[in-house]
């Protein structure tokens, strides 16, 4: 999704902004631009395509002198991706410039109103309307113009704003789109996401909805929508700046796959104390937890897949009914939430618009929401009643790997805690599970060691048109994630099916040589999945099986086998996903794609 960076201070702004935008490239974009105020005028440069085009255009920012500026990477929503529609946008006399993330929902009505007053528009964007609206309200007092504008616009926005008549100030405001302010020794910064400014500072302020930040070279003030000054708490970002660097890996995705042992450890160990699962963050007593009658898990994409795994594990272990919803469906389906239900939302970014809306919907209905979130201080983390953080650190690649692995751990912890307080497992069973979980990081490490073998296999399939993933139970939830990993970065059509469902239609798609990846890690379901392997083999499929060590007999039916170590069947997903992530990654690399920046995709989806 779009990215915003802004700077005001003692240094030249353009270089800092370009650097920050480069760190937001992972969010996905189709054009980029920046506006720099040189003390008198605001100059704008913009270009279509990668950021390096803007860097070349501005000679790495050298042709745009000035110590105050805003920059943007745009992911087109209103109007095609071209230079005109790229941000920043001016008002008519080029004295106001803005960058914007989000969508102004009433922009057509505002445009009509402004057109009647003689304003003309150069772009197809909703954003230009905000620049002109600010112009309309501006009478020399930028704060007045901004507060009046805020009362008129509807929708979601994070805005960086410059006024040529006030070259010593940078304004920022947001509603339902993330925005932070950073305090560095050489000035202040704004950004839509932490990695953009980590190089300069770890001291940040989270701007809340409809708050206005006014940044000067050596002063920072915050105001509410009425223009009254407010106090904000300074927060230290714990993320290590190196965590947002590639560190010698070809792609962030590869690096993040290799970080999974650490991610799992960091998410797991703080919640294991004296042989028990302790999740203080739940803010619930054991009795309250035991009384939970139903759990609704709501999420999008891979986070949803972690939720599907959560359903199998929680229902199986704790015998609590779980419903899993795609957030985009949940928010509009008028879900039935009954007394005693608990809502769990899962999100890496903590900014996914649909998940945030589902959270709000649940809270409005009076239900407490637990958020499983990776980004500290994100909107979902701040609005949820309690937060179970996945300590994966910054995840840069669009295709999630380590955050997903951490989400799985969060699901297991929740399941084990529920099972324990409901008396469904005893201390001995719990201890055995904890021991199994503690082995997961080294087992992942071992599986990562298969990289070359999986790369060779993936190279055989770079030309594949369709690839199917099948599995039963928990293996089905792995199939869903394996299939998404492949398709989102390699653009190979791929589907995941519950293996037993094949014969109800999908099997007609199997042709000679079609690759079917069969996941068979669940002992009770193993013979059934093998039967499904036999069925697709009979139709000409080439079968890649992912199964546990000891299931050597599968070689009679599968063409290629990846063995994963033994663990508690509930935790298999954490191991089986590793070769599937690698497979997706290497098909993408084999096809010459940039695995970190898949086409049409954004890291955090802050619009519907
Ligand atoms: O930030 P979130 O976890 O809320 O994001 C949800 C999905 O957009 C995300 O998991 C997406 O499916 C990933 N690209 C998958 O790799």
XYZ file of C-alpha atoms and ligand atoms in Angstrom:
624
model
C 0.000 0.000 0.000
C 1.100 3.608 -0.295
C 3.982 4.870 1.824
C 4.605 8.272 3.379
C 7.858 9.776 4.624
C 8.485 13.371 5.645
C 11.336 15.266 7.255
C 12.060 18.673 8.723
C 15.361 19.473 10.378
C 18.911 20.637 9.904
C 19.741 18.242 7.040
C 18.725 18.206 3.391
C 15.325 16.560 3.280
C 15.321 14.877 -0.142
C 17.983 12.261 0.587
C 16.353 11.293 3.868
C 12.960 11.020 2.193
C 14.285 8.887 -0.674
C 16.016 6.630 1.813
C 12.829 6.267 3.846
C 10.731 5.586 0.756
C 13.205 2.878 -0.279
C 12.557 1.174 3.050
C 8.838 1.239 2.337
C 9.182 -0.247 -1.148
C 8.096 -3.590 0.262
C 4.622 -2.172 0.835
C 4.037 -2.151 -2.930
C 3.670 0.899 -5.182
C 3.463 1.972 -8.797
C 4.782 5.540 -8.692
C 6.684 7.816 -6.361
C 7.212 11.483 -5.701
C 8.353 14.112 -3.265
C 7.770 17.763 -2.464
C 10.539 19.847 -0.952
C 10.201 23.349 0.396
C 13.344 25.410 -0.161
C 12.212 28.162 2.184
C 10.146 29.973 -0.413
C 8.667 27.601 -2.931
C 7.511 24.018 -2.870
C 8.969 21.957 -5.706
C 7.546 18.589 -6.677
C 9.166 15.731 -8.612
C 7.308 12.539 -9.417
C 7.730 9.508 -11.618
C 6.076 6.249 -12.546
C 7.669 2.910 -11.718
C 10.393 2.048 -9.278
C 11.848 4.530 -6.862
C 15.142 4.506 -8.714
C 13.454 6.479 -11.514
C 12.726 9.254 -9.019
C 16.265 8.981 -7.663
C 17.656 9.412 -11.186
C 15.264 12.252 -11.946
C 16.375 14.193 -8.872
C 20.031 13.062 -8.890
C 19.400 11.307 -5.595
C 17.619 14.380 -4.321
C 20.441 16.811 -5.059
C 18.334 18.836 -7.484
C 15.763 19.421 -4.753
C 17.434 21.450 -2.002
C 15.586 22.230 1.219
C 15.324 20.997 4.767
C 11.610 20.278 4.816
C 9.766 17.828 2.604
C 7.308 15.001 2.120
C 7.530 11.897 -0.066
C 5.190 9.185 -1.199
C 5.036 5.839 -2.916
C 1.610 5.413 -4.517
C -0.435 2.297 -5.040
C -3.139 3.526 -7.375
C -6.726 3.558 -6.171
C -8.283 6.612 -7.853
C -6.912 7.153 -11.329
C -4.381 5.125 -13.234
C -0.752 4.935 -12.172
C 0.784 7.837 -14.084
C 2.928 10.844 -13.242
C -0.024 13.205 -13.005
C -1.827 11.051 -10.469
C 1.338 10.317 -8.483
C 1.677 12.178 -5.175
C 2.429 14.839 -3.916
C -0.421 17.019 -5.114
C -0.561 20.788 -5.171
C -3.334 23.303 -4.818
C -3.795 25.496 -7.904
C -1.121 28.114 -7.135
C 1.319 25.474 -5.882
C 1.583 26.893 -2.369
C 0.232 23.801 -0.626
C 1.451 20.248 -1.237
C 0.175 17.034 0.250
C 0.823 13.307 0.257
C -1.981 10.942 1.219
C -2.506 7.313 2.134
C -6.066 6.025 2.269
C -9.289 6.918 0.493
C -11.360 10.103 0.733
C -14.829 8.631 0.436
C -16.725 11.885 -0.205
C -14.210 13.270 -2.683
C -16.741 13.500 -5.508
C -19.094 15.652 -3.455
C -16.195 17.836 -2.329
C -14.917 18.089 -5.901
C -18.330 19.216 -7.085
C -18.528 21.813 -4.327
C -15.047 23.125 -5.116
C -15.661 23.098 -8.877
C -18.699 25.311 -8.350
C -16.414 27.716 -6.528
C -14.095 27.855 -9.537
C -11.494 25.255 -8.632
C -10.043 23.147 -11.428
C -8.523 19.715 -11.047
C -5.553 18.246 -12.860
C -5.708 14.658 -11.622
C -8.160 11.794 -11.187
C -7.249 11.366 -7.546
C -9.251 11.819 -4.391
C -6.137 13.391 -2.859
C -6.063 16.517 -5.014
C -9.456 17.399 -3.576
C -7.861 17.635 -0.124
C -5.137 19.969 -1.433
C -7.776 22.223 -2.972
C -9.993 22.031 0.106
C -7.069 23.183 2.224
C -6.576 26.020 -0.236
C -10.253 26.918 0.067
C -10.043 27.160 3.851
C -6.573 28.707 4.011
C -6.447 32.358 5.000
C -2.908 32.468 6.350
C -3.517 30.105 9.285
C -2.585 26.523 8.338
C -4.005 24.993 11.526
C -7.372 26.573 10.883
C -7.356 25.258 7.308
C -6.425 21.762 8.457
C -9.033 21.533 11.215
C -11.761 22.795 8.894
C -10.642 20.335 6.226
C -10.795 17.501 8.787
C -14.394 18.340 9.557
C -15.292 17.986 5.876
C -13.433 14.918 4.632
C -14.767 11.413 5.171
C -12.845 8.174 4.771
C -9.359 7.116 5.748
C -6.241 9.194 5.504
C -2.716 9.757 6.618
C -1.595 13.114 5.292
C 1.704 14.977 5.142
C 1.147 18.662 4.359
C 3.420 21.579 3.414
C 2.462 25.250 3.193
C 4.921 27.407 1.213
C 4.109 30.383 3.428
C 5.182 28.370 6.484
C 8.437 26.763 5.342
C 9.463 26.059 8.935
C 6.610 23.611 9.496
C 5.515 20.174 8.368
C 1.964 19.096 9.235
C 0.704 15.543 9.591
C -2.689 14.102 10.405
C -4.360 10.739 10.154
C -7.581 8.781 10.448
C -7.691 5.001 10.070
C -4.414 4.911 8.184
C -1.145 4.526 10.086
C 1.179 7.439 10.770
C 4.009 7.944 13.210
C 6.233 10.874 14.087
C 9.899 10.209 14.837
C 12.233 12.380 16.880
C 15.865 12.272 15.733
C 18.899 14.323 16.796
C 18.736 16.208 13.485
C 15.051 16.896 13.231
C 11.638 15.282 13.093
C 10.232 12.731 10.678
C 6.836 11.362 9.728
C 6.243 7.925 8.268
C 3.446 5.533 7.516
C 5.513 2.629 8.795
C 8.330 2.140 11.283
C 11.076 0.751 8.955
C 11.108 4.039 7.011
C 12.672 5.923 9.903
C 14.434 3.232 11.955
C 17.774 4.333 10.533
C 17.271 7.801 12.033
C 15.452 7.153 15.269
C 13.682 4.655 17.478
C 11.845 7.360 19.419
C 8.386 7.768 18.030
C 4.931 9.125 18.744
C 1.858 7.322 17.457
C -0.555 9.818 15.950
C -4.131 8.914 16.852
C -7.199 9.432 14.715
C -7.799 13.060 13.834
C -4.814 14.343 15.761
C -2.581 16.901 14.088
C 1.197 16.855 14.442
C 3.085 20.083 13.778
C 6.782 19.453 13.226
C 9.462 22.135 13.236
C 13.209 21.719 13.072
C 13.495 21.626 16.865
C 9.932 21.494 18.100
C 7.027 19.078 17.956
C 3.452 19.745 19.024
C 0.244 17.779 18.782
C -3.298 19.111 18.577
C -6.780 17.617 18.525
C -9.314 18.261 15.797
C -10.454 21.418 17.586
C -6.934 22.803 17.518
C -6.327 22.327 21.258
C -2.805 21.231 22.144
C -2.504 17.689 23.532
C 0.271 15.674 25.174
C 1.551 12.516 23.503
C 3.643 9.752 24.952
C 7.043 9.066 23.377
C 7.536 5.369 22.650
C 10.796 3.539 21.996
C 10.733 1.066 19.147
C 12.520 -2.069 20.255
C 13.101 -3.374 16.738
C 16.727 -3.567 15.797
C 17.484 -1.354 12.776
C 19.403 -4.265 11.190
C 16.236 -6.321 11.267
C 14.931 -4.183 8.433
C 18.047 -4.788 6.273
C 18.647 -7.713 3.918
C 21.846 -8.713 5.676
C 23.419 -10.433 2.676
C 20.356 -12.438 1.623
C 19.125 -12.085 -1.923
C 15.628 -11.274 -0.752
C 13.950 -10.252 2.484
C 11.694 -13.257 2.050
C 14.634 -15.650 2.182
C 16.104 -13.841 5.166
C 12.773 -13.914 6.956
C 12.359 -17.633 6.312
C 15.720 -18.133 7.990
C 14.620 -15.982 10.923
C 11.787 -18.363 11.750
C 13.613 -20.363 14.434
C 14.229 -17.104 16.306
C 10.698 -15.853 15.725
C 9.226 -19.043 17.109
C 11.542 -18.921 20.126
C 10.803 -15.256 20.824
C 7.054 -15.783 20.615
C 7.054 -18.999 22.607
C 9.558 -18.747 25.441
C 8.275 -15.629 27.233
C 4.935 -17.446 27.613
C 6.359 -20.584 29.209
C 6.984 -20.249 32.930
C 7.651 -23.043 35.393
C 6.327 -25.653 33.018
C 3.068 -23.809 32.435
C 1.627 -21.570 29.729
C 1.360 -18.030 31.065
C -0.308 -15.494 28.829
C -0.661 -12.458 31.066
C -1.570 -10.330 28.070
C -4.959 -12.048 27.867
C -6.061 -10.094 30.930
C -8.384 -12.969 31.791
C -8.479 -15.193 34.818
C -8.394 -18.949 34.359
C -12.071 -19.067 35.343
C -12.974 -16.481 32.733
C -11.028 -18.399 30.116
C -12.632 -21.679 31.100
C -16.034 -20.043 30.700
C -15.457 -19.078 27.051
C -18.200 -20.785 25.070
C -17.086 -20.069 21.549
C -14.201 -18.400 19.747
C -14.511 -16.355 16.572
C -11.202 -15.977 14.762
C -11.174 -13.211 12.170
C -8.316 -12.371 9.799
C -7.212 -12.039 6.165
C -4.825 -13.946 3.898
C -2.118 -15.900 5.657
C -3.320 -14.665 9.034
C -6.658 -16.286 8.171
C -4.808 -19.512 7.379
C -3.138 -19.354 10.792
C -6.659 -18.959 12.142
C -7.828 -22.066 10.267
C -4.987 -24.001 11.899
C -6.048 -22.419 15.195
C -9.547 -23.797 14.742
C -8.314 -27.366 14.334
C -5.906 -27.079 17.247
C -8.212 -25.262 19.693
C -11.214 -27.461 18.926
C -9.118 -30.607 19.036
C -7.176 -29.781 22.168
C -9.557 -27.641 24.224
C -12.921 -28.707 22.795
C -14.102 -25.117 22.398
C -16.047 -24.484 19.198
C -14.218 -22.117 16.855
C -15.550 -20.254 13.847
C -12.985 -18.751 11.475
C -13.977 -15.874 9.241
C -12.325 -13.860 6.539
C -12.484 -10.348 7.958
C -13.927 -8.967 4.724
C -16.865 -11.368 5.078
C -17.289 -11.124 8.838
C -17.794 -7.384 8.847
C -20.721 -7.531 6.429
C -22.402 -10.810 7.270
C -24.037 -9.683 10.492
C -22.344 -12.509 12.403
C -24.095 -14.142 15.318
C -22.002 -13.435 18.391
C -23.541 -14.982 21.466
C -22.969 -14.432 25.169
C -19.716 -16.075 26.218
C -18.057 -15.706 22.824
C -14.531 -14.390 22.474
C -13.255 -12.681 19.332
C -9.656 -13.168 18.232
C -8.308 -11.102 15.353
C -4.961 -11.991 13.781
C -2.838 -9.526 11.837
C 0.857 -9.103 11.144
C 0.653 -5.417 10.265
C -2.096 -4.525 12.697
C -3.393 -2.164 10.023
C -5.458 -4.396 7.725
C -8.621 -2.399 7.086
C -11.033 -5.347 7.038
C -9.591 -6.879 10.200
C -9.700 -3.529 11.962
C -13.326 -3.106 10.911
C -14.159 -6.598 12.210
C -12.533 -5.706 15.521
C -14.603 -2.540 15.772
C -17.772 -4.372 14.810
C -17.162 -6.890 17.596
C -16.398 -4.209 20.163
C -19.488 -2.234 19.204
C -21.514 -5.340 19.946
C -19.967 -5.484 23.382
C -17.495 -8.317 22.829
C -13.927 -8.262 24.072
C -11.340 -8.654 21.329
C -7.980 -10.337 21.662
C -5.568 -9.299 18.904
C -2.667 -11.458 17.787
C -0.487 -8.759 16.236
C 3.115 -8.290 15.172
C 3.495 -4.529 14.848
C 3.636 -2.879 18.251
C 1.515 0.246 18.460
C -0.429 -0.552 15.280
C -4.100 0.410 15.055
C -5.363 -3.108 15.801
C -2.993 -3.420 18.760
C -4.185 -0.130 20.159
C -7.891 -0.749 19.687
C -8.052 -4.352 20.899
C -8.911 -5.124 24.517
C -5.832 -7.288 24.850
C -2.861 -8.044 22.614
C -0.836 -11.190 22.212
C 2.216 -9.977 20.339
C 4.005 -12.235 17.887
C 7.599 -11.230 18.324
C 8.648 -11.635 14.693
C 10.265 -8.203 14.317
C 9.814 -6.212 11.122
C 8.586 -8.321 8.254
C 9.450 -6.666 4.975
C 8.689 -9.220 2.247
C 5.107 -8.976 1.048
C 4.727 -12.741 1.352
C 4.588 -13.440 5.039
C 6.699 -16.254 6.451
C 8.059 -15.549 9.911
C 5.019 -13.609 11.117
C 2.801 -16.481 10.001
C 5.001 -18.934 11.897
C 4.702 -16.763 14.979
C 0.925 -16.616 14.550
C 0.830 -20.412 14.594
C 2.694 -20.399 17.901
C 0.167 -17.924 19.294
C -2.640 -20.291 18.248
C -0.962 -23.260 19.951
C -0.381 -21.271 23.146
C -4.002 -20.205 23.230
C -5.170 -23.758 22.594
C -2.941 -25.211 25.306
C -3.966 -22.570 27.818
C -7.656 -23.174 27.095
C -7.190 -26.938 27.218
C -5.438 -26.692 30.554
C -7.963 -24.424 32.273
C -10.828 -26.522 30.934
C -9.243 -29.690 32.225
C -8.862 -31.233 28.772
C -5.156 -31.901 29.227
C -3.268 -32.723 32.418
C 0.144 -31.505 33.572
C 1.955 -34.448 32.020
C 0.385 -33.886 28.616
C 1.050 -30.158 28.874
C 4.719 -30.729 29.731
C 5.128 -33.074 26.789
C 3.585 -30.487 24.481
C 5.823 -27.743 25.826
C 8.864 -29.944 25.218
C 7.695 -30.570 21.643
C 7.220 -26.853 21.084
C 10.677 -26.070 22.398
C 12.124 -28.409 19.744
C 10.325 -26.633 16.883
C 13.046 -23.958 16.309
C 15.825 -26.534 15.837
C 13.542 -28.668 13.676
C 12.797 -25.650 11.480
C 16.534 -25.033 11.288
C 17.012 -28.569 10.053
C 14.304 -28.193 7.420
C 15.835 -24.941 6.210
C 18.961 -26.999 5.567
C 17.061 -28.700 2.702
C 17.112 -25.465 0.743
C 19.179 -26.708 -2.214
C 17.114 -29.850 -2.664
C 13.898 -27.854 -2.719
C 15.416 -25.310 -5.068
C 16.300 -28.089 -7.525
C 12.763 -29.450 -7.311
C 11.239 -25.976 -7.712
C 13.342 -25.372 -10.833
C 11.522 -28.265 -12.507
C 8.227 -26.475 -11.977
C 8.951 -22.929 -13.042
C 6.940 -23.593 -16.200
C 3.939 -25.133 -14.404
C 0.521 -23.705 -15.229
C -1.469 -25.170 -12.347
C -0.360 -26.654 -9.068
C -2.673 -28.213 -6.488
C -2.183 -28.588 -2.752
C -4.190 -31.162 -0.849
C -4.446 -32.264 2.760
C -6.925 -33.194 5.450
C -7.575 -31.543 8.795
C -4.569 -29.521 9.924
C -2.852 -30.559 6.705
C -5.598 -28.783 4.804
C -4.769 -25.561 6.623
C -1.118 -26.032 5.603
C -2.236 -26.634 2.022
C -4.068 -23.287 2.047
C -0.953 -21.422 3.117
C 1.401 -23.385 0.832
C -0.797 -22.598 -2.133
C -0.993 -18.876 -1.293
C 2.783 -18.671 -0.837
C 3.298 -20.124 -4.289
C 0.719 -18.143 -6.210
C 1.313 -14.710 -4.680
C 4.974 -14.532 -5.659
C 5.312 -16.868 -8.648
C 1.998 -16.104 -10.407
C 1.415 -19.813 -10.988
C -2.226 -20.703 -10.687
C -2.598 -22.809 -7.605
C -5.445 -24.112 -5.444
C -5.667 -25.801 -2.111
C -8.310 -28.437 -1.468
C -9.384 -30.567 1.405
C -8.155 -33.878 -0.020
C -11.483 -35.592 0.507
C -13.209 -32.952 -1.573
C -11.209 -33.685 -4.724
C -13.577 -36.254 -6.088
C -16.423 -33.762 -5.886
C -15.169 -31.832 -8.862
C -11.556 -30.750 -8.698
C -10.090 -34.055 -9.753
C -11.299 -33.330 -13.282
C -8.566 -30.697 -13.477
C -5.784 -33.217 -12.984
C -3.928 -34.018 -16.195
C -0.801 -35.910 -17.125
C 2.083 -34.274 -15.233
C 0.012 -31.871 -13.068
C 1.891 -31.275 -9.846
C -0.125 -32.177 -6.758
C 1.484 -31.424 -3.417
C -0.020 -33.728 -0.847
C 0.503 -32.974 2.813
C 0.140 -36.022 5.033
C 1.392 -35.310 8.530
C -1.625 -36.285 10.619
C -1.365 -39.930 11.744
C -5.116 -40.510 11.913
C -5.737 -39.128 8.471
C -2.632 -40.510 6.797
C -4.244 -43.579 5.144
C -7.054 -41.401 3.801
C -4.661 -38.902 2.261
C -2.627 -41.732 0.737
C -5.850 -42.917 -0.930
C -6.272 -39.445 -2.392
C -2.683 -39.562 -3.636
C -3.468 -42.845 -5.380
C -6.537 -41.261 -6.967
C -4.638 -38.304 -8.449
C -1.756 -40.543 -9.527
C -4.246 -42.628 -11.480
C -5.160 -39.432 -13.405
C -1.530 -38.725 -14.295
C -0.546 -36.335 -11.478
C 3.050 -35.970 -10.367
C 2.856 -36.116 -6.581
C 5.107 -34.265 -4.176
C 4.362 -35.590 -0.695
C 5.199 -33.815 2.542
C 4.988 -36.297 5.367
C 6.613 -37.213 8.658
C 9.721 -39.313 9.090
C 8.824 -42.959 9.285
C 6.112 -42.861 6.610
C 8.489 -44.366 4.027
C 5.706 -46.415 2.494
C 4.439 -43.228 0.881
C 7.246 -43.633 -1.675
C 5.202 -46.402 -3.280
C 2.722 -43.803 -4.427
C 4.330 -40.384 -4.342
C 6.941 -39.325 -6.902
C 8.970 -37.080 -4.623
C 8.899 -36.983 -0.835
C 9.931 -34.384 1.705
C 10.125 -35.742 5.224
C 9.589 -33.567 8.234
C 10.597 -34.507 11.780
C 8.143 -35.936 14.272
C 6.370 -33.598 16.668
C 2.953 -33.438 18.278
C 0.509 -33.666 15.345
C -1.100 -30.388 16.440
C 2.186 -28.583 15.763
C 3.012 -30.166 12.390
C 2.028 -27.056 10.499
C 5.062 -25.201 11.893
C 7.343 -27.729 10.210
C 5.446 -28.653 7.054
C 5.155 -25.028 6.005
C 8.933 -24.584 5.726
C 9.482 -26.612 2.533
C 6.309 -25.128 1.058
C 7.555 -21.570 1.666
C 10.889 -22.525 0.093
C 9.138 -24.092 -2.870
C 7.082 -20.955 -3.539
C 10.144 -18.776 -3.146
C 12.289 -20.782 -5.538
C 9.611 -21.073 -8.211
C 9.426 -17.270 -8.092
C 13.213 -16.878 -8.233
C 13.422 -19.486 -11.006
C 10.977 -17.445 -13.058
C 13.097 -14.358 -12.538
C 10.568 -12.505 -10.394
C 11.284 -10.233 -7.480
C 9.921 -12.364 -4.652
C 9.855 -9.418 -2.265
C 7.686 -7.240 -4.477
C 4.988 -9.335 -6.124
C 2.903 -7.497 -8.689
C -0.375 -5.918 -7.581
C 0.225 -6.751 -3.931
C 0.897 -4.587 -0.918
C 2.334 -5.537 2.437
C -0.346 -3.932 4.465
C -3.808 -3.545 3.028
C -5.211 -0.430 4.649
C -8.100 -0.025 2.217
C -11.093 -2.280 1.654
O -1.063 -7.678 8.073
P -2.048 -8.790 8.038
O -1.548 -10.033 8.711
O -3.398 -8.392 8.566
O -2.235 -9.123 6.516
C -3.154 -10.071 6.088
C -2.889 -10.465 4.661
O -2.974 -9.349 3.826
C -1.520 -11.121 4.486
O -1.377 -12.239 5.297
C -1.311 -11.535 3.015
O -2.180 -12.569 2.675
C 0.138 -11.930 2.776
N 0.625 -11.298 1.589
C 0.350 -13.357 2.564
O 1.677 -13.664 2.351
